[in-house]
XYZ file of C-alpha atoms in Angstrom:
611
model
C 146.670 93.531 -21.133
C 143.100 92.333 -20.440
C 141.157 93.636 -17.439
C 141.147 90.107 -15.927
C 144.910 89.842 -15.999
C 145.177 93.350 -14.539
C 143.144 92.210 -11.544
C 144.966 88.910 -10.798
C 147.715 90.503 -8.600
C 145.079 92.441 -6.674
C 142.941 89.328 -6.192
C 145.909 87.344 -4.832
C 146.863 90.136 -2.429
C 143.244 90.552 -1.322
C 142.728 86.833 -0.678
C 145.912 86.636 1.423
C 145.000 89.767 3.407
C 141.431 88.634 4.049
C 142.677 85.178 5.144
C 145.193 86.710 7.576
C 142.484 89.028 8.917
C 140.054 86.123 9.379
C 142.657 84.024 11.224
C 143.482 86.988 13.470
C 139.830 87.576 14.372
C 139.270 83.882 15.164
C 142.349 83.772 17.432
C 141.328 87.051 19.080
C 137.792 85.820 19.757
C 139.067 82.508 21.143
C 141.437 84.309 23.514
C 138.463 85.955 25.299
C 140.816 88.742 26.372
C 139.326 91.708 24.510
C 136.255 93.552 25.862
C 133.201 93.398 23.613
C 133.108 97.154 23.033
C 136.784 97.289 22.086
C 136.406 94.176 19.956
C 133.559 95.739 17.959
C 135.299 99.095 17.469
C 138.620 97.445 16.613
C 136.907 95.013 14.268
C 135.145 97.814 12.394
C 138.418 99.761 12.051
C 140.248 96.696 10.715
C 137.445 95.887 8.265
C 137.644 99.437 6.886
C 141.430 99.194 6.528
C 141.235 95.801 4.843
C 138.469 97.017 2.538
C 140.524 100.081 1.628
C 143.537 97.919 0.812
C 141.396 95.595 -1.342
C 139.950 98.511 -3.310
C 143.377 100.031 -3.878
C 144.870 96.826 -5.333
C 141.938 95.789 -7.524
C 143.835 96.827 -10.669
C 147.467 97.446 -11.567
C 146.516 99.958 -14.247
C 146.908 102.804 -11.758
C 150.395 101.967 -10.533
C 150.499 104.594 -7.785
C 147.207 103.425 -6.341
C 148.247 99.757 -6.597
C 151.597 100.348 -4.872
C 149.854 102.236 -2.066
C 147.309 99.416 -1.637
C 149.966 96.709 -1.806
C 152.040 98.512 0.807
C 149.011 98.882 3.099
C 148.161 95.216 2.579
C 151.704 94.165 3.444
C 151.751 96.240 6.632
C 148.327 94.947 7.711
C 149.284 91.327 6.982
C 152.538 91.613 8.963
C 150.877 93.337 11.934
C 147.939 90.931 12.031
C 150.222 87.928 11.575
C 152.535 89.050 14.351
C 149.599 89.824 16.637
C 148.090 86.416 15.908
C 151.374 84.763 16.855
C 151.659 86.749 20.112
C 148.089 85.974 21.128
C 148.281 82.265 20.271
C 151.614 81.852 22.068
C 150.259 83.663 25.137
C 147.054 81.632 25.299
C 148.974 78.410 24.696
C 151.453 79.206 27.448
C 148.759 80.177 29.957
C 146.816 77.036 29.148
C 149.907 74.831 29.470
C 151.088 76.179 32.828
C 147.541 76.172 34.149
C 146.606 72.569 33.359
C 148.928 70.813 35.846
C 146.655 68.793 38.110
C 149.098 66.278 39.561
C 152.193 66.351 41.738
C 154.883 63.716 41.992
C 156.531 62.712 45.228
C 159.974 61.171 44.604
C 160.409 58.288 47.044
C 163.799 56.609 46.860
C 165.216 53.287 47.999
C 168.588 53.713 49.752
C 171.187 51.180 50.861
C 174.531 51.546 52.596
C 177.394 52.625 50.357
C 179.134 49.274 50.768
C 175.998 47.217 50.070
C 176.434 44.853 47.074
C 172.982 45.662 45.636
C 173.200 47.578 42.359
C 169.502 47.587 41.419
C 166.178 47.476 43.242
C 165.668 43.824 42.309
C 168.866 42.960 44.210
C 167.154 43.964 47.484
C 164.504 41.257 47.263
C 164.460 39.564 50.660
C 165.808 42.662 52.456
C 164.042 44.250 55.408
C 163.040 47.783 54.408
C 163.058 50.540 56.995
C 160.178 53.006 56.688
C 158.870 55.978 58.658
C 156.114 55.179 61.109
C 153.862 58.152 60.343
C 155.590 60.893 58.344
C 154.334 60.946 54.746
C 153.063 57.428 55.241
C 150.765 57.541 52.198
C 153.712 58.055 49.839
C 155.705 55.371 51.628
C 152.847 52.851 51.402
C 152.441 53.606 47.701
C 156.156 52.995 47.145
C 155.968 49.727 49.112
C 153.064 48.640 46.899
C 155.103 49.380 43.780
C 158.031 47.350 45.129
C 155.731 44.482 46.106
C 154.335 44.401 42.573
C 157.856 44.417 41.123
C 159.017 41.591 43.394
C 155.841 39.546 43.089
C 155.901 38.914 46.825
C 155.306 40.762 50.100
C 157.954 43.168 51.379
C 159.192 42.979 54.968
C 159.264 46.402 56.667
C 160.506 47.822 59.946
C 159.094 51.142 61.176
C 161.038 54.013 62.742
C 159.671 57.036 64.599
C 161.792 59.699 62.893
C 164.091 60.396 59.958
C 167.334 60.246 61.917
C 166.261 57.001 63.573
C 165.497 55.556 60.140
C 168.919 56.490 58.787
C 170.629 55.232 61.951
C 168.779 51.939 61.523
C 170.226 51.567 58.035
C 173.750 52.526 59.039
C 173.598 50.195 62.066
C 172.419 47.333 59.803
C 169.065 46.968 61.548
C 167.552 46.950 58.051
C 169.026 46.309 54.628
C 167.446 49.277 52.842
C 165.226 52.240 53.588
C 162.346 53.851 51.682
C 162.370 57.632 52.049
C 160.910 60.720 50.406
C 163.964 62.391 48.840
C 162.905 65.769 50.277
C 163.546 64.412 53.774
C 167.162 63.701 52.866
C 167.598 67.401 52.092
C 166.133 68.174 55.510
C 168.298 65.764 57.503
C 171.584 66.775 55.847
C 171.149 70.227 57.398
C 171.697 68.626 60.813
C 175.363 68.726 61.794
C 175.451 65.070 62.805
C 174.105 63.975 59.418
C 175.811 66.494 57.145
C 177.816 63.706 55.462
C 175.061 61.098 55.354
C 174.932 61.152 51.545
C 178.453 59.735 51.495
C 177.323 56.810 53.668
C 174.189 55.775 51.789
C 173.473 55.152 48.119
C 170.314 55.695 46.064
C 169.215 52.617 44.109
C 166.070 53.876 42.430
C 163.503 56.670 42.695
C 159.830 55.701 42.626
C 157.379 58.455 41.729
C 154.134 58.624 43.666
C 151.428 60.613 41.898
C 149.185 62.901 43.932
C 146.151 64.733 42.601
C 146.115 68.492 43.163
C 142.667 69.722 44.183
C 140.904 70.941 41.051
C 139.152 74.267 40.698
C 135.786 72.522 40.533
C 136.444 70.918 43.916
C 137.485 74.277 45.383
C 134.363 75.995 44.062
C 132.194 73.261 45.523
C 133.918 73.376 48.912
C 134.124 77.170 49.284
C 130.881 78.131 47.604
C 132.652 80.608 45.310
C 131.611 80.990 41.693
C 133.328 82.676 38.772
C 130.513 85.193 38.446
C 130.821 86.561 41.970
C 134.492 85.982 42.729
C 136.115 89.302 41.855
C 138.267 89.109 44.982
C 141.011 86.494 44.900
C 143.562 85.173 47.328
C 146.525 83.730 45.458
C 149.288 81.642 47.033
C 152.685 82.315 45.446
C 155.135 79.521 46.193
C 158.818 79.376 45.318
C 160.769 76.137 45.455
C 164.257 75.024 44.475
C 163.490 71.482 43.341
C 165.601 70.344 40.404
C 163.466 67.286 39.632
C 160.656 69.136 37.889
C 158.233 71.907 38.713
C 155.420 69.548 39.718
C 157.684 67.522 42.024
C 156.958 68.169 45.702
C 159.653 69.779 47.804
C 160.277 72.474 50.396
C 158.689 75.826 49.656
C 161.145 78.636 50.354
C 158.963 81.519 49.162
C 155.506 81.809 50.699
C 153.516 84.850 49.647
C 149.777 85.466 49.855
C 148.396 87.962 47.347
C 144.961 89.356 48.151
C 143.578 90.867 44.952
C 140.502 93.072 44.611
C 139.839 93.544 40.899
C 137.115 96.138 41.567
C 139.337 98.545 43.513
C 142.619 97.455 41.868
C 144.190 96.705 45.225
C 146.874 94.041 45.692
C 148.244 93.139 49.125
C 151.356 90.939 49.189
C 152.026 89.233 52.536
C 155.253 87.265 52.840
C 155.690 84.617 55.535
C 159.187 83.437 56.603
C 160.044 79.890 55.575
C 161.020 78.950 59.155
C 157.681 80.050 60.653
C 156.790 77.500 63.340
C 153.137 76.614 62.699
C 150.898 73.520 62.620
C 150.310 71.814 59.265
C 146.976 70.320 58.172
C 148.629 66.882 58.213
C 150.597 67.227 61.455
C 147.823 66.669 63.989
C 148.478 70.056 65.596
C 152.238 69.533 65.930
C 154.127 72.627 64.706
C 156.583 72.443 61.843
C 158.544 74.829 59.697
C 156.341 76.373 57.037
C 158.866 75.366 54.357
C 158.354 71.692 55.233
C 154.662 71.897 54.277
C 155.784 71.779 50.648
C 157.140 68.252 51.197
C 153.541 67.072 51.488
C 152.307 68.991 48.433
C 151.103 72.433 47.455
C 147.668 71.751 48.978
C 149.270 71.335 52.403
C 151.234 74.585 52.024
C 148.002 76.360 51.124
C 146.145 74.749 54.007
C 148.856 75.792 56.465
C 148.572 79.448 55.446
C 144.787 79.240 55.445
C 144.904 78.167 59.093
C 147.508 80.787 60.021
C 145.632 83.710 58.459
C 142.099 82.306 58.810
C 141.346 82.856 55.122
C 140.492 80.811 52.066
C 143.013 80.600 49.225
C 141.509 80.416 45.758
C 144.508 79.586 43.575
C 148.228 78.911 43.647
C 151.089 80.113 41.479
C 154.347 78.173 41.777
C 157.806 79.367 40.784
C 160.821 77.098 40.358
C 164.104 78.812 41.246
C 165.995 76.489 38.943
C 164.312 78.126 35.956
C 164.208 81.567 37.535
C 167.333 82.877 35.820
C 165.925 82.063 32.385
C 162.960 84.416 32.579
C 165.056 87.297 33.969
C 167.597 86.890 31.178
C 164.796 86.565 28.608
C 163.481 89.919 29.836
C 166.905 91.441 29.281
C 167.555 91.798 33.004
C 165.612 93.654 35.687
C 166.138 96.733 37.852
C 165.650 96.234 41.603
C 165.438 99.028 44.172
C 167.681 97.660 46.945
C 167.456 99.110 50.469
C 170.189 97.103 52.265
C 173.747 97.009 50.870
C 175.543 93.661 50.943
C 178.014 91.510 49.040
C 177.500 87.864 48.184
C 180.111 85.900 46.285
C 181.062 87.812 43.164
C 178.070 90.135 43.405
C 177.830 93.489 45.186
C 174.421 95.033 45.857
C 174.614 98.747 46.760
C 171.656 100.717 48.096
C 169.522 102.088 45.275
C 168.544 100.842 41.859
C 170.595 97.802 40.819
C 170.548 96.287 37.336
C 170.604 92.468 37.568
C 170.829 89.545 35.195
C 169.306 86.166 36.022
C 172.098 84.784 38.220
C 172.548 88.054 40.091
C 168.789 88.302 40.727
C 168.672 84.689 41.933
C 171.518 85.293 44.397
C 169.762 88.459 45.595
C 166.501 86.563 46.169
C 168.201 83.666 47.996
C 170.526 85.503 50.369
C 169.612 85.894 54.042
C 172.776 85.528 56.113
C 173.980 89.026 55.207
C 171.061 90.641 57.036
C 170.280 91.270 60.669
C 166.663 90.322 59.930
C 167.748 87.175 58.062
C 164.803 85.453 56.426
C 162.516 88.455 56.915
C 164.741 90.670 54.760
C 165.066 87.874 52.229
C 161.288 87.783 51.943
C 161.251 91.511 51.274
C 163.934 91.106 48.605
C 161.954 88.332 46.939
C 158.964 90.669 46.716
C 161.212 93.303 45.140
C 162.396 90.841 42.496
C 158.841 89.752 41.700
C 157.762 93.402 41.394
C 160.739 94.151 39.124
C 159.860 91.211 36.866
C 156.259 92.420 36.600
C 157.397 95.975 35.790
C 159.729 94.742 33.056
C 157.120 92.353 31.664
C 154.686 95.267 31.261
C 157.203 97.412 29.366
C 157.361 97.625 25.534
C 160.715 95.789 25.638
C 158.823 92.514 26.016
C 157.775 92.625 22.345
C 161.251 91.979 20.964
C 161.821 89.027 23.320
C 158.295 87.709 23.420
C 158.801 84.098 22.297
C 161.878 83.518 24.478
C 160.015 84.945 27.472
C 157.047 82.643 26.888
C 159.384 79.639 26.613
C 161.050 80.613 29.903
C 157.683 80.908 31.641
C 156.800 77.329 30.661
C 159.972 76.081 32.353
C 159.603 77.816 35.703
C 155.929 78.562 36.382
C 152.785 76.587 37.012
C 149.418 77.606 38.417
C 145.835 76.503 38.838
C 144.265 79.855 37.955
C 141.616 79.065 35.319
C 142.266 80.575 31.908
C 138.822 82.202 31.887
C 139.673 84.111 35.086
C 142.911 85.400 33.580
C 141.075 86.429 30.412
C 138.471 88.251 32.512
C 141.224 90.199 34.323
C 142.788 91.183 30.996
C 139.401 92.320 29.648
C 138.786 94.415 32.739
C 142.225 96.025 32.485
C 141.759 96.802 28.785
C 138.326 98.277 29.502
C 139.333 100.609 32.315
C 143.108 100.896 31.824
C 143.494 101.886 35.469
C 146.599 101.632 37.632
C 146.957 99.148 40.472
C 147.866 99.914 44.077
C 150.292 97.293 45.411
C 151.105 97.196 49.137
C 153.597 94.800 50.708
C 153.988 93.591 54.280
C 155.948 90.880 56.074
C 155.077 89.003 59.234
C 157.878 88.507 61.734
C 158.781 86.380 64.724
C 161.403 85.343 67.246
C 164.210 82.847 66.691
C 163.981 79.631 68.699
C 165.221 76.027 68.704
C 162.589 73.288 68.533
C 161.978 69.825 67.089
C 159.661 70.352 64.091
C 157.100 67.756 63.039
C 159.138 66.732 59.979
C 162.418 66.408 61.872
C 163.661 64.402 64.810
C 166.247 66.794 66.205
C 166.463 70.439 67.246
C 166.576 73.008 64.480
C 166.211 76.744 64.114
C 162.583 77.882 63.882
C 160.822 81.233 64.037
C 158.001 81.601 66.538
C 155.355 83.874 65.000
C 154.829 87.383 66.307
C 151.043 87.311 66.329
C 150.859 91.080 66.394
C 152.180 91.026 62.822
C 149.994 88.048 61.878
C 146.852 89.765 63.157
C 147.846 92.943 61.345
C 148.230 90.996 58.105
C 144.786 89.435 58.626
C 143.248 92.884 59.098
C 144.942 94.187 55.944
C 143.655 91.210 53.951
C 140.136 91.893 55.137
C 140.512 95.597 54.347
C 141.406 94.768 50.730
C 138.435 92.405 50.495
C 136.178 95.151 51.886
C 137.320 97.528 49.152
C 139.394 99.872 51.311
C 142.396 101.672 49.853
C 145.683 100.896 51.613
C 148.920 102.844 51.865
C 152.369 101.781 53.009
C 151.787 103.345 56.444
C 148.758 101.103 56.987
C 151.108 98.150 57.488
C 152.573 99.712 60.665
C 151.414 98.307 64.007
C 150.131 100.996 66.390
C 149.743 100.873 70.170
C 145.996 100.649 69.648
C 146.564 97.585 67.474
C 148.643 95.912 70.158
C 145.955 96.565 72.773
C 143.325 95.048 70.518
C 145.480 92.037 69.602
C 146.169 91.246 73.274
C 142.689 89.710 73.593
C 143.082 87.531 70.508
C 144.109 83.828 70.540
C 147.711 83.084 71.398
C 150.417 81.120 69.657
C 149.010 77.853 68.214
C 152.589 76.660 67.725
C 153.213 76.485 71.467
C 155.178 73.232 71.287
C 156.088 71.147 74.281
C 158.976 68.773 74.767
C 158.554 65.508 76.578
C 160.619 62.485 77.484
C 157.661 60.179 77.225
C 155.307 60.838 80.108
C 153.552 63.940 81.288
C 150.394 65.985 81.112
C 149.109 68.795 78.990
C 146.589 71.453 79.838
C 145.077 74.502 78.247
C 143.219 77.419 79.717
C 142.077 80.451 77.774
C 144.918 81.499 75.539
C 147.623 79.716 77.554
C 148.996 76.252 76.912
C 151.365 74.224 79.038
C 153.083 70.892 79.265
C 155.186 69.349 81.975
C 156.784 65.950 82.491
C 159.034 64.043 84.808
C 162.209 65.377 83.182
C 161.140 69.008 83.618
C 161.295 69.910 79.958
C 158.425 72.331 79.802
C 156.856 75.226 78.015
C 153.883 77.359 78.852
C 152.835 80.408 76.963
C 150.149 82.460 75.312
C 149.878 85.413 73.009
C 153.016 87.050 74.372
C 155.147 83.902 73.924
C 156.150 84.151 77.573
C 156.929 81.293 79.897
C 159.570 79.529 77.835
C 161.592 77.648 80.451
C 164.330 76.009 78.402
C 167.731 77.666 78.462
C 168.366 80.442 75.971
C 169.017 79.219 72.466
C 171.185 80.650 69.739
C 169.651 82.965 67.203
C 169.732 82.229 63.501
C 173.313 81.673 62.328
C 175.035 84.675 60.815
C 177.903 82.859 59.154
C 178.593 82.290 55.498
C 176.483 80.392 53.033
C 177.889 78.004 50.464
C 177.172 78.753 46.834
C 175.404 75.434 46.369
C 172.764 76.144 49.012
C 169.199 76.285 47.673
C 166.784 79.031 48.565
C 167.140 78.102 52.229
C 168.132 75.294 54.526
C 167.328 73.921 57.975
C 169.939 74.995 60.457
C 170.786 73.243 63.663
C 171.995 75.775 66.227
C 175.270 74.624 67.679
C 175.644 74.009 71.366
C 172.387 72.651 72.745
C 172.966 68.974 72.040
C 173.634 67.218 75.296
C 173.299 70.333 77.452
C 170.631 70.965 80.028
C 167.183 71.090 78.471
C 168.409 69.596 75.182
C 168.730 65.800 75.502
C 171.034 64.372 72.821
C 168.626 61.547 71.897
C 165.037 62.669 72.547
C 162.579 59.753 72.689
C 159.592 59.372 70.383
C 157.065 61.093 72.630
C 159.376 64.077 72.931
C 159.881 64.279 69.187
C 156.168 64.409 68.430
C 154.248 65.782 71.435
C 150.522 66.341 71.230
C 150.339 70.119 71.015
C 147.300 72.130 71.942
C 145.968 74.662 69.452
C 143.148 77.226 69.622
C 139.678 75.840 68.924
C 139.267 77.882 65.737
C 142.518 76.550 64.302
C 141.697 73.000 65.375
C 138.279 73.170 63.716
C 139.758 74.431 60.465
C 142.451 71.759 60.583
C 139.867 69.034 61.058
C 137.815 70.425 58.173
C 140.795 70.390 55.811
C 142.532 67.256 57.005
C 140.915 64.838 54.553
C 140.932 67.083 51.473
C 144.493 68.360 51.940
C 146.255 65.216 53.029
C 148.091 63.699 50.027
C 146.348 60.647 48.650
């Protein structure tokens, strides 16, 4: 056999190996995830291995040497090929979930169940009922779409609140109504309207597109730059919308993560979904925090920015509907449970509990089994998130890698720039240090109020500003580079003394039958009117003059309930202090809020309000 023919097998093997190596290095360089020092050392090591394999297979005359070289070449090609696939899938997934820059608000046209109309075009000539102020931008956009479809102007009739709008349809004051579908979920939680979906019928859903504030806009408005921003505040939002991850809807998980990449400190602060706070779009009128999601992720972020007096850099959104997929793709998770309870077919003892996707979802959703209700649920959600992170960092992820990446695409989206993620990975690979993660939850007191997005009494949670101020201090401590421990989240007597001089409750909401006066002095706010429905209070939430209201319900929860619902405490309707049909001025009073909060709200109003 000629020398040339003896070298052909070696040349083929060498060309394939070098090509695989070259592709791997290109993908690795494009990922930007490997530190320069490690990249150089790793590159040199791989070049030496590839060169050794090429030398060993240059001739088949020495069979032992050739077999050794061929085996080395095969192993290197498989490892480099697999690594190339992992890296490309990871970068592709991160890029895909991080490029969402729009949200869609589903606005539907509804008619009565017995209405003869079977399509939107059949309602031409109808009078359409619309909300007077709530989410008016989306409504106006939907009206414009209908006008364009009809080729003529649409007649509208405005209503002050959601229940009034639905009553107008049912009472035949209008032939159809135009309503954000998220509001229907809100109103069906009211006892009087629990069966409203059996009385009205959806004709068509119109999608209104809203731009999510881009990173460039944030950098320009906050003055932050990638070079100096090694401290991040990330908003983690969890929703249960089944119409798509970038469809607006109530946010039932609201967590702020303050991250210091220099000190490897992460503080997770969870805020109850029923927290009664002003929204950037509500003109100072308090609402449930969960309702902020109806107006878009920017409004949810703006609400928490006002509450904690901080700037949020990025958001990370989780869809509960796809939540089970990622847990199952991970092969299940282990959660350290501290409160035993049973829900449906699942039992959760105290201690470490192995969970599949459905069991973990039930665990994260449940709140009625706990004395602390939504507060304990928030803690459980943090436990599930921590368990997912722990499992994702284990070697087990390698055998399920592709299925995990596919699951992430279905249930996550974020606006964290890819370059920032790559920088975090490089830093971790360079130092390989451990992270200190501390969790805390803010709390409050159950109450019954009329939130901005509703037109009837519902359960809300008035913030305990001792816990809010403590959370603000912890956030600042992380930003300042201090090391936290679990005991640092406890509120001391000295803390309470210091917090007593801080601004009071900006969600001090007042009820009115239409005429009255408001006043504010220092940290106290009050309202009174001719019907004697009044509230006055400050930082201690004292002075509430309405009769006592029921606490959060402790009854059962149906299996079809999403991550949380709006409850209407039974009993107050029609009793003293709770008029059965509150007028418009009472539904949306002009609340007073501290000057700092008002200034921040005014600053954010234009940029956060959905376009």
